[in-house]
Short mmCIF file of C-alpha atoms in Angstrom, two decimals:
data_model
loop_
_atom_site.label_atom_id
_atom_site.label_comp_id
_atom_site.label_asym_id
_atom_site.label_seq_id
_atom_site.Cartn_x
_atom_site.Cartn_y
_atom_site.Cartn_z
CA MET Y 1473 37.52 211.54 59.71
CA TRP Y 1474 36.79 214.70 61.57
CA SER Y 1475 33.39 214.51 60.13
CA LEU Y 1476 33.06 210.96 61.66
CA ILE Y 1477 34.66 212.09 64.91
CA THR Y 1478 31.96 214.72 65.18
CA ILE Y 1479 29.38 212.42 64.24
CA VAL Y 1480 30.27 210.06 67.20
CA ILE Y 1481 30.41 213.05 69.53
CA SER Y 1482 26.70 214.10 68.53
CA LEU Y 1483 25.63 210.72 69.27
CA VAL Y 1484 27.29 210.61 72.98
CA LEU Y 1485 25.74 213.90 73.38
CA LEU Y 1486 22.31 212.49 72.23
CA ILE Y 1487 22.42 209.80 74.57
CA VAL Y 1488 23.70 211.74 77.19
CA LEU Y 1489 20.74 214.17 77.14
CA ALA Y 1490 18.33 211.47 76.76
CA LEU Y 1491 19.39 209.63 79.82
CA ARG Y 1492 19.15 213.01 81.83
CA GLY Y 1493 15.58 213.16 80.69
CA PHE Y 1494 15.19 215.83 78.07
CA SER Y 1495 12.74 214.99 75.18
CA ILE Y 1496 14.31 213.90 71.77
CA ILE Y 1497 12.09 216.91 70.36
CA ILE Y 1498 14.61 219.09 71.70
CA ILE Y 1499 17.52 217.12 71.53
CA ALA Y 1500 17.45 216.15 67.76
CA PRO Y 1501 17.45 219.84 66.78
CA VAL Y 1502 20.44 220.45 68.96
CA VAL Y 1503 22.73 217.89 68.19
CA SER Y 1504 21.86 218.42 64.52
CA LEU Y 1505 22.88 221.76 64.98
CA PHE Y 1506 26.26 220.67 66.53
CA VAL Y 1507 26.74 218.35 63.48
CA MET Y 1508 25.97 221.16 61.32
CA VAL Y 1509 28.60 223.71 62.90
CA THR Y 1510 31.22 221.11 63.26
CA ASN Y 1511 30.85 220.01 59.69
CA GLY Y 1512 30.78 223.79 58.06
CA LEU Y 1513 27.18 223.38 56.83
CA PRO Y 1514 24.84 226.17 56.43
CA ILE Y 1515 22.74 226.14 59.40
CA LEU Y 1516 19.40 227.92 58.48
CA GLU Y 1517 19.58 226.13 55.07
CA THR Y 1518 20.24 222.69 56.35
CA PHE Y 1519 17.64 223.09 59.08
CA GLN Y 1520 14.97 223.92 56.40
CA GLU Y 1521 15.99 221.64 53.48
CA THR Y 1522 17.41 218.65 55.03
CA TYR Y 1523 16.27 218.42 58.86
CA MET Y 1524 12.75 219.34 58.07
CA SER Y 1525 12.67 217.37 54.81
CA GLY Y 1526 13.63 214.28 56.47
CA PHE Y 1527 11.25 215.17 59.55
CA ILE Y 1528 8.12 216.10 57.19
CA ASN Y 1529 8.86 213.11 55.05
CA TYR Y 1530 8.40 210.79 57.74
CA VAL Y 1531 5.01 212.12 59.06
CA LYS Y 1532 3.89 212.46 55.62
CA ASN Y 1533 4.43 208.44 55.03
CA TYR Y 1534 3.37 207.26 58.69
CA PHE Y 1535 1.02 209.87 60.37
CA LEU Y 1536 -2.01 207.97 59.36
CA ILE Y 1537 -0.75 204.62 60.23
CA PHE Y 1538 0.28 205.95 63.81
CA LEU Y 1539 -3.46 207.86 64.08
CA PHE Y 1540 -5.47 204.75 63.21
CA ALA Y 1541 -3.22 202.40 65.36
CA ALA Y 1542 -3.40 204.73 68.15
CA ILE Y 1543 -7.11 205.21 68.08
CA PHE Y 1544 -7.74 201.55 67.52
CA GLY Y 1545 -5.77 200.71 70.54
CA LYS Y 1546 -7.68 203.40 72.89
CA LEU Y 1547 -11.13 201.60 71.70
CA MET Y 1548 -9.66 198.54 72.70
CA ASP Y 1549 -8.40 199.59 75.87
CA ASP Y 1550 -11.57 201.92 77.01
CA SER Y 1551 -13.78 199.33 76.18
CA GLY Y 1552 -12.26 196.57 78.37
CA ALA Y 1553 -11.95 194.51 74.99
CA ALA Y 1554 -8.02 194.35 75.54
CA ARG Y 1555 -8.54 193.39 79.17
CA GLN Y 1556 -10.78 190.63 78.32
CA ILE Y 1557 -8.29 189.26 75.72
CA ALA Y 1558 -5.84 189.28 78.70
CA ASN Y 1559 -8.11 187.64 81.09
CA LEU Y 1560 -8.64 184.85 78.47
CA LEU Y 1561 -5.05 183.91 77.72
CA LEU Y 1562 -4.27 184.15 81.35
CA LYS Y 1563 -6.83 181.71 81.90
CA ILE Y 1564 -5.78 179.46 79.03
CA VAL Y 1565 -2.06 179.43 80.10
CA GLY Y 1566 -2.81 179.26 83.92
CA LYS Y 1567 -1.38 181.05 86.81
CA ASP Y 1568 -0.68 178.10 89.21
CA SER Y 1569 3.17 178.65 89.35
CA LYS Y 1570 5.53 181.61 88.93
CA TYR Y 1571 6.78 180.33 85.59
CA LYS Y 1572 3.78 180.26 84.14
CA VAL Y 1573 2.74 183.38 85.40
CA LEU Y 1574 5.79 184.94 83.62
CA VAL Y 1575 4.86 182.90 80.23
CA ALA Y 1576 0.98 184.16 80.51
CA VAL Y 1577 2.57 187.84 80.48
CA MET Y 1578 4.55 187.37 77.44
CA ILE Y 1579 1.75 185.29 75.77
CA ILE Y 1580 -0.62 188.03 76.47
CA CYS Y 1581 1.50 191.02 75.25
CA ALA Y 1582 2.65 189.39 72.09
CA PHE Y 1583 -0.83 188.34 71.25
CA LEU Y 1584 -1.94 192.04 71.76
CA THR Y 1585 0.96 193.80 69.96
CA TYR Y 1586 0.85 191.15 67.07
CA GLY Y 1587 -3.10 192.12 67.00
CA GLY Y 1588 -2.20 195.70 66.22
CA ILE Y 1589 -2.50 197.31 69.87
CA SER Y 1590 0.20 199.72 71.01
CA LEU Y 1591 2.73 198.43 73.53
CA PHE Y 1592 1.57 201.89 75.44
CA VAL Y 1593 -2.11 200.22 75.50
CA VAL Y 1594 -0.75 197.06 76.71
CA ILE Y 1595 1.38 198.14 79.61
CA PHE Y 1596 -1.84 199.79 81.11
CA ALA Y 1597 -4.06 196.69 80.29
CA VAL Y 1598 -1.59 194.30 81.46
CA LEU Y 1599 -0.22 195.86 84.90
CA PRO Y 1600 -3.70 195.74 86.99
CA ILE Y 1601 -3.77 191.97 86.24
CA ALA Y 1602 0.22 191.24 86.58
CA LYS Y 1603 1.06 193.17 89.55
CA PRO Y 1604 -1.80 191.25 91.95
CA LEU Y 1605 -0.55 187.80 90.47
CA PHE Y 1606 3.22 188.64 91.21
CA LYS Y 1607 2.16 189.86 94.90
CA GLU Y 1608 0.07 186.73 95.39
CA LEU Y 1609 2.63 184.24 94.22
CA ASP Y 1610 5.55 186.38 96.01
CA ILE Y 1611 7.16 186.80 92.55
CA PRO Y 1612 9.76 189.86 92.55
CA TRP Y 1613 8.29 192.76 90.58
CA HIS Y 1614 11.45 193.51 88.69
CA LEU Y 1615 11.04 190.03 86.49
CA PHE Y 1616 7.96 191.65 84.93
CA MET Y 1617 10.16 193.50 82.61
CA ALA Y 1618 11.45 189.99 81.20
CA PRO Y 1619 8.13 188.75 79.98
CA PHE Y 1620 6.77 191.98 78.96
CA PHE Y 1621 9.72 193.11 76.70
CA THR Y 1622 9.85 189.46 75.14
CA GLY Y 1623 6.01 189.91 74.30
CA ILE Y 1624 6.05 193.45 72.76
CA GLY Y 1625 9.40 194.22 71.73
CA THR Y 1626 11.02 191.19 69.92
CA PHE Y 1627 9.10 188.50 67.67
CA THR Y 1628 6.01 190.69 67.25
CA MET Y 1629 7.87 193.94 66.64
CA THR Y 1630 10.21 192.97 63.64
CA MET Y 1631 10.17 189.29 62.92
CA LEU Y 1632 6.97 187.30 62.72
CA PRO Y 1633 5.54 187.72 59.03
CA GLY Y 1634 2.49 190.18 58.78
CA THR Y 1635 2.69 191.80 62.06
CA PRO Y 1636 1.25 195.38 61.63
CA SER Y 1637 4.29 197.03 63.37
CA VAL Y 1638 5.64 200.17 62.00
CA GLN Y 1639 8.89 198.42 62.01
CA ASN Y 1640 7.75 196.08 59.45
CA ILE Y 1641 5.68 198.55 57.55
CA ILE Y 1642 8.48 201.19 57.02
CA PRO Y 1643 10.81 198.75 54.40
CA THR Y 1644 7.60 198.51 52.38
CA LYS Y 1645 7.66 202.06 51.44
CA TYR Y 1646 11.23 201.90 50.21
CA LEU Y 1647 11.53 198.21 48.47
CA ASP Y 1648 7.95 197.52 47.27
CA THR Y 1649 7.43 194.43 49.36
CA THR Y 1650 4.71 193.26 51.63
CA VAL Y 1651 4.50 192.69 55.42
CA THR Y 1652 4.72 188.93 54.88
CA ALA Y 1653 8.59 189.62 53.15
CA ALA Y 1654 10.98 186.76 53.46
CA PRO Y 1655 8.75 184.67 56.05
CA LEU Y 1656 10.87 182.16 56.48
CA LEU Y 1657 13.88 184.29 57.87
CA GLY Y 1658 11.59 186.04 60.19
CA ILE Y 1659 10.12 182.55 61.78
CA ILE Y 1660 13.66 181.63 62.16
CA ALA Y 1661 14.26 184.69 64.26
CA ALA Y 1662 11.22 184.60 66.30
CA VAL Y 1663 11.72 180.89 66.94
CA PHE Y 1664 15.53 181.40 68.33
CA VAL Y 1665 14.43 184.78 70.25
CA ILE Y 1666 11.26 182.98 72.00
CA ALA Y 1667 13.35 179.66 73.06
CA ILE Y 1668 16.42 182.17 74.47
CA ASN Y 1669 13.94 184.31 76.55
CA LEU Y 1670 11.97 181.17 77.92
CA TRP Y 1671 15.13 180.14 79.09
CA TYR Y 1672 16.35 183.48 80.21
CA MET Y 1673 12.93 183.81 82.39
CA LYS Y 1674 13.38 180.60 83.98
CA PHE Y 1675 17.05 181.19 84.91
CA ALA Y 1676 16.11 184.83 86.24
CA LEU Y 1677 13.55 183.35 88.23
CA LYS Y 1678 15.53 180.47 89.55
CA ARG Y 1679 18.41 183.20 90.37
CA SER Y 1680 16.11 185.32 92.37
CA GLU Y 1681 14.67 182.42 94.33
CA ALA Y 1682 18.00 181.52 95.12
CA ARG Y 1683 19.01 184.85 96.39
CA GLY Y 1684 15.71 184.76 98.45
CA GLU Y 1685 14.02 187.72 96.88
CA THR Y 1686 10.31 188.30 97.27
CA TYR Y 1687 7.71 190.54 96.11
CA ALA Y 1688 7.71 192.47 99.29
CA GLY Y 1689 11.69 192.17 99.44
CA MET Y 1690 11.90 195.28 96.69
CA THR Y 1691 12.05 198.79 98.35
CA ASN Y 1692 8.49 199.96 98.58
CA PRO Y 1693 7.26 198.22 95.52
CA ASP Y 1694 3.76 199.34 96.08
CA LYS Y 1695 4.92 203.11 96.58
CA GLY Y 1696 2.92 205.41 95.06
CA ASP Y 1697 1.11 202.65 93.13
CA LYS Y 1698 -2.48 202.98 94.23
CA GLU Y 1699 -3.60 204.55 91.08
CA SER Y 1700 -1.93 201.64 88.73
CA ILE Y 1701 -2.92 198.91 90.35
CA LYS Y 1702 -6.44 200.02 90.89
CA ASP Y 1703 -8.66 197.97 88.45
CA ILE Y 1704 -10.56 200.55 86.22
CA TYR Y 1705 -12.65 198.26 84.94
CA GLU Y 1706 -13.91 197.04 88.21
CA GLY Y 1707 -17.81 197.10 88.38
CA ARG Y 1708 -18.29 197.70 84.72
CA LYS Y 1709 -19.94 195.36 82.30
CA LEU Y 1710 -17.07 194.15 79.97
CA PRO Y 1711 -17.66 192.16 76.31
CA ASN Y 1712 -17.57 189.18 75.86
CA GLN Y 1713 -14.22 187.51 75.77
CA TYR Y 1714 -14.30 185.54 72.39
CA VAL Y 1715 -16.11 188.51 70.58
CA SER Y 1716 -12.97 190.93 72.14
CA LEU Y 1717 -10.78 188.84 69.94
CA ILE Y 1718 -12.54 189.66 66.55
CA PRO Y 1719 -10.97 193.10 65.72
CA PRO Y 1720 -7.29 192.05 66.21
CA ILE Y 1721 -7.90 188.89 64.29
CA ALA Y 1722 -9.72 190.69 61.73
CA LEU Y 1723 -6.56 193.28 61.44
CA LEU Y 1724 -4.52 190.25 60.76
CA VAL Y 1725 -6.62 188.61 58.47
CA THR Y 1726 -7.33 191.49 56.12
CA LEU Y 1727 -3.62 192.62 56.20
CA ASN Y 1728 -2.04 189.21 55.56
CA LEU Y 1729 -4.68 187.18 53.77
CA PHE Y 1730 -6.59 189.72 51.70
CA GLU Y 1731 -3.38 192.12 51.47
CA VAL Y 1732 -5.19 195.38 51.92
CA GLN Y 1733 -3.20 198.72 52.58
CA ILE Y 1734 -2.37 198.91 56.34
CA ILE Y 1735 -4.13 202.18 56.21
CA TYR Y 1736 -7.46 200.96 55.33
CA THR Y 1737 -7.06 198.07 57.34
CA LEU Y 1738 -6.60 200.20 60.38
CA MET Y 1739 -9.71 202.57 59.39
CA GLY Y 1740 -11.77 199.08 58.95
CA VAL Y 1741 -10.88 197.81 62.29
CA VAL Y 1742 -11.59 201.29 64.07
CA LEU Y 1743 -14.91 201.37 62.44
CA LEU Y 1744 -15.36 197.26 63.41
CA THR Y 1745 -14.14 198.37 67.05
CA THR Y 1746 -16.63 201.06 67.36
CA ILE Y 1747 -19.54 198.90 66.30
CA LEU Y 1748 -18.70 196.07 68.29
CA PHE Y 1749 -18.26 197.73 71.70
CA TRP Y 1750 -20.19 200.89 71.43
CA ARG Y 1751 -21.87 200.26 74.51
CA ASN Y 1752 -18.67 199.40 76.51
CA ILE Y 1753 -17.08 202.77 75.83
CA GLU Y 1754 -18.46 205.62 78.36
CA ILE Y 1755 -17.69 208.71 76.62
CA LYS Y 1756 -16.94 207.84 72.90
CA LYS Y 1757 -15.54 211.31 72.14
CA ASP Y 1758 -13.21 211.05 74.75
CA THR Y 1759 -11.93 208.05 73.82
CA VAL Y 1760 -11.45 209.26 70.16
CA ASN Y 1761 -9.98 212.27 70.88
CA ASN Y 1762 -7.57 210.63 73.55
CA GLY Y 1763 -6.37 208.08 71.04
CA ALA Y 1764 -5.73 210.63 68.29
CA THR Y 1765 -3.94 212.79 70.66
CA SER Y 1766 -1.80 209.96 71.85
CA ALA Y 1767 -0.42 209.44 68.32
CA VAL Y 1768 1.02 212.64 68.00
CA LEU Y 1769 4.29 212.22 70.35
CA PRO Y 1770 5.25 209.27 69.31
CA ILE Y 1771 5.49 210.12 65.49
CA ILE Y 1772 6.86 213.64 66.30
CA ASN Y 1773 9.71 211.82 68.45
CA THR Y 1774 10.61 209.87 65.60
CA SER Y 1775 10.45 212.49 63.11
CA ALA Y 1776 12.95 214.45 64.87
CA ASP Y 1777 14.93 211.33 65.04
CA VAL Y 1778 14.63 210.82 61.31
CA GLY Y 1779 15.63 214.61 61.05
CA TYR Y 1780 18.79 214.34 62.75
CA GLY Y 1781 19.70 211.13 60.68
CA SER Y 1782 19.09 213.13 57.42
CA VAL Y 1783 21.66 215.91 58.49
CA ILE Y 1784 23.95 213.08 59.35
CA ALA Y 1785 23.51 211.36 55.90
CA ILE Y 1786 24.85 214.51 54.20
CA THR Y 1787 27.90 214.87 56.27
CA ALA Y 1788 31.50 213.48 54.70
CA GLY Y 1789 31.68 211.47 57.86
CA PHE Y 1790 28.54 209.38 56.94
CA THR Y 1791 29.81 208.83 53.49
CA ILE Y 1792 32.96 206.81 55.14
CA PHE Y 1793 30.49 204.89 57.44
CA ASN Y 1794 28.64 203.94 54.39
CA ASP Y 1795 31.63 203.00 52.38
CA ALA Y 1796 32.52 201.13 55.40
CA MET Y 1797 29.40 199.10 55.84
CA THR Y 1798 29.11 198.06 52.35
CA ASN Y 1799 33.10 196.96 52.15
CA ILE Y 1800 32.30 194.57 55.14
CA PRO Y 1801 33.45 190.98 53.73
CA GLY Y 1802 30.93 188.65 52.99
CA SER Y 1803 27.24 189.24 52.12
CA PRO Y 1804 25.79 192.68 51.85
CA LEU Y 1805 22.94 191.51 54.09
CA ILE Y 1806 25.17 191.39 57.11
CA SER Y 1807 26.41 194.97 56.52
CA LEU Y 1808 22.95 196.03 55.94
CA PHE Y 1809 22.26 194.40 59.43
CA ILE Y 1810 25.39 195.93 61.16
CA ALA Y 1811 24.34 199.36 59.53
CA THR Y 1812 20.70 199.37 60.58
CA THR Y 1813 21.62 197.89 64.25
CA ALA Y 1814 24.10 200.71 64.66
CA LEU Y 1815 21.48 203.20 63.59
CA ALA Y 1816 19.04 201.86 65.96
CA GLY Y 1817 21.06 202.22 68.85
CA ILE Y 1818 22.44 205.59 68.21
CA THR Y 1819 18.99 206.99 67.86
CA GLY Y 1820 17.34 204.67 70.59
CA SER Y 1821 14.41 204.14 68.61
CA SER Y 1822 13.98 201.16 66.26
CA SER Y 1823 11.66 202.87 64.18
CA GLY Y 1824 13.88 206.06 63.79
CA GLY Y 1825 17.00 203.75 63.09
CA LEU Y 1826 15.33 201.91 60.60
CA GLY Y 1827 13.59 205.15 58.88
CA ILE Y 1828 17.26 206.45 58.60
CA SER Y 1829 18.39 203.10 57.25
CA MET Y 1830 16.14 202.91 54.48
CA GLU Y 1831 16.05 206.42 53.67
CA ALA Y 1832 20.14 206.61 53.45
CA LEU Y 1833 21.05 203.30 52.54
CA SER Y 1834 18.20 200.93 50.84
CA GLN Y 1835 19.02 202.61 47.04
CA THR Y 1836 22.50 201.62 48.06
CA TYR Y 1837 21.88 198.16 48.55
CA LEU Y 1838 19.36 197.71 45.97
CA ASN Y 1839 21.72 198.69 43.60
CA LEU Y 1840 23.97 195.99 44.73
CA GLY Y 1841 21.47 193.22 43.50
CA LEU Y 1842 20.33 192.20 46.78
CA ASN Y 1843 16.93 190.75 47.16
CA PRO Y 1844 14.45 193.32 48.56
CA GLU Y 1845 12.39 190.75 50.39
CA ALA Y 1846 15.36 189.78 52.19
CA MET Y 1847 16.84 193.12 53.05
CA HIS Y 1848 13.31 193.73 54.25
CA ARG Y 1849 13.24 191.39 56.92
CA VAL Y 1850 16.94 191.52 57.61
CA ALA Y 1851 16.68 195.59 58.01
CA SER Y 1852 13.39 194.84 60.10
CA VAL Y 1853 15.06 192.19 62.37
CA ALA Y 1854 18.19 194.37 62.84
CA SER Y 1855 16.02 197.73 63.81
CA GLY Y 1856 14.94 195.58 66.97
CA GLY Y 1857 18.19 194.85 69.05
CA LEU Y 1858 20.28 198.06 70.09
CA ASP Y 1859 17.20 199.92 70.13
CA SER Y 1860 16.61 199.19 73.52
CA LEU Y 1861 19.28 200.82 75.14
CA PRO Y 1862 18.78 202.61 78.44
CA HIS Y 1863 18.09 205.86 76.32
CA ASN Y 1864 15.18 204.37 74.69
CA GLY Y 1865 11.89 206.42 75.01
CA ALA Y 1866 9.73 203.23 75.54
CA VAL Y 1867 12.34 201.77 78.13
CA ILE Y 1868 11.99 204.85 80.16
CA THR Y 1869 8.29 204.99 79.90
CA ILE Y 1870 7.50 201.76 80.54
CA LEU Y 1871 10.00 201.39 83.63
CA VAL Y 1872 8.04 204.88 85.17
CA ALA Y 1873 4.45 203.30 84.65
CA SER Y 1874 5.66 200.08 86.38
CA LYS Y 1875 7.21 201.79 89.25
CA LEU Y 1876 10.62 200.30 88.61
CA THR Y 1877 14.04 201.93 87.54
CA HIS Y 1878 16.98 201.24 85.70
CA LYS Y 1879 18.82 200.11 88.49
CA ASP Y 1880 15.90 197.53 89.32
CA ALA Y 1881 14.97 196.33 85.94
CA TYR Y 1882 17.00 197.30 82.88
CA LYS Y 1883 19.17 194.24 83.28
CA HIS Y 1884 16.10 192.27 82.22
CA ILE Y 1885 15.18 194.53 79.03
CA PHE Y 1886 18.68 194.26 78.04
CA ALA Y 1887 18.81 190.33 78.09
CA VAL Y 1888 15.53 189.80 76.39
CA SER Y 1889 15.50 192.94 74.04
CA VAL Y 1890 18.86 193.35 73.42
CA ILE Y 1891 20.87 190.59 73.50
CA ALA Y 1892 18.47 187.71 72.61
CA PRO Y 1893 17.57 189.63 69.14
CA LEU Y 1894 21.08 189.97 68.22
CA ILE Y 1895 21.68 186.22 69.10
CA ALA Y 1896 18.60 185.40 67.19
CA ALA Y 1897 19.78 187.09 64.27
CA ILE Y 1898 22.52 184.90 63.49
CA PRO Y 1899 20.80 181.80 62.51
CA MET Y 1900 18.79 184.49 60.44
CA LEU Y 1901 21.27 186.10 58.76
CA ILE Y 1902 22.78 182.44 57.81
CA ALA Y 1903 19.92 181.46 55.95
CA ALA Y 1904 19.32 184.80 54.22
CA VAL Y 1905 22.88 184.25 52.65
CA LEU Y 1906 22.50 180.48 52.01
CA LEU Y 1907 18.70 181.14 50.29
CA TYR Y 1908 18.78 184.87 48.97
#
């Protein structure tokens, strides 16, 4: 029991340090050291053999995916193709009402992320479009977080079959499944989360109007915002809007219809994007270099998380946690969901929590006779709920990029990216238990 208590203390320490702004690259070894000391583990050996094994294995399995995905996103960004897709979708959805603008932002973000473009590219592609629209229609800027996180962090991240997100790829390495595993379960969850969040956006908008909130009513909504509002594509010749759609569509078709390995798929779309938009990319070398560099921090952050999880996994406390999870009454799929959700919340990372869950628990649940496809989809969806707690790295980064604070807008992130996915998981789990 003492071991379990030390794990809980280490988790609290991790969350507190993350909220105070420390990098997970520093936090993970520190809290791992705490676990080692309080559990009587040999420090140097555990760091070298356990922590670094978890760290290195994650890098080995996913570095190339992060690398080519980041380069692809940067090519789409620097060429203006991502912006043109956003412009086209905005034109289709319309912008003649406040609610339509919110829905348009959600659809733009969903299309771009489902098409394999990193959320960190999406935020900078969408901000220069969204901010003037919110200002023009007098929509309180904090509402931006509701459609943005719905689009990038719910159904396109973990639920829709075939999504190229790393959260949908990780289970394939452990369960020998494909990215289209258990499609019906994913679609059920996606339908519910979209419906809930569309309702929430309308509710939040009406509530803000009832309170008399305006765009300018926020405290200095444009403070220090000149650079992020400025349209970097102004005066530049951008690619054709319909040609801009080709790379993300090609990615989805290649990955899902032809079932080409994700690394080959990403390499192919990088080459395709380079050829299509060669003339639209001003400094090719900088685009490739910056894309490659931007892949390093996310994978190192997640690997540090997984290393910490590897240390926890060898403690007596984790054995108690594992036994408690597998002994939850009912289908083991429910306990797998709870365990993965908890690990994602603990680490503040969907990919980190999922990586730990698959590494530590996948064989245990396979031995129970569970269907691998159902496990894949349930675990993937589970990773996308509690991961969006306040200490999540993407939450912090996107709030900073949007010139918002947790106080301003986290309530919307919590509603659409924590509460809604957890509610949407209920009908999915019922279907999983009945069908599998």
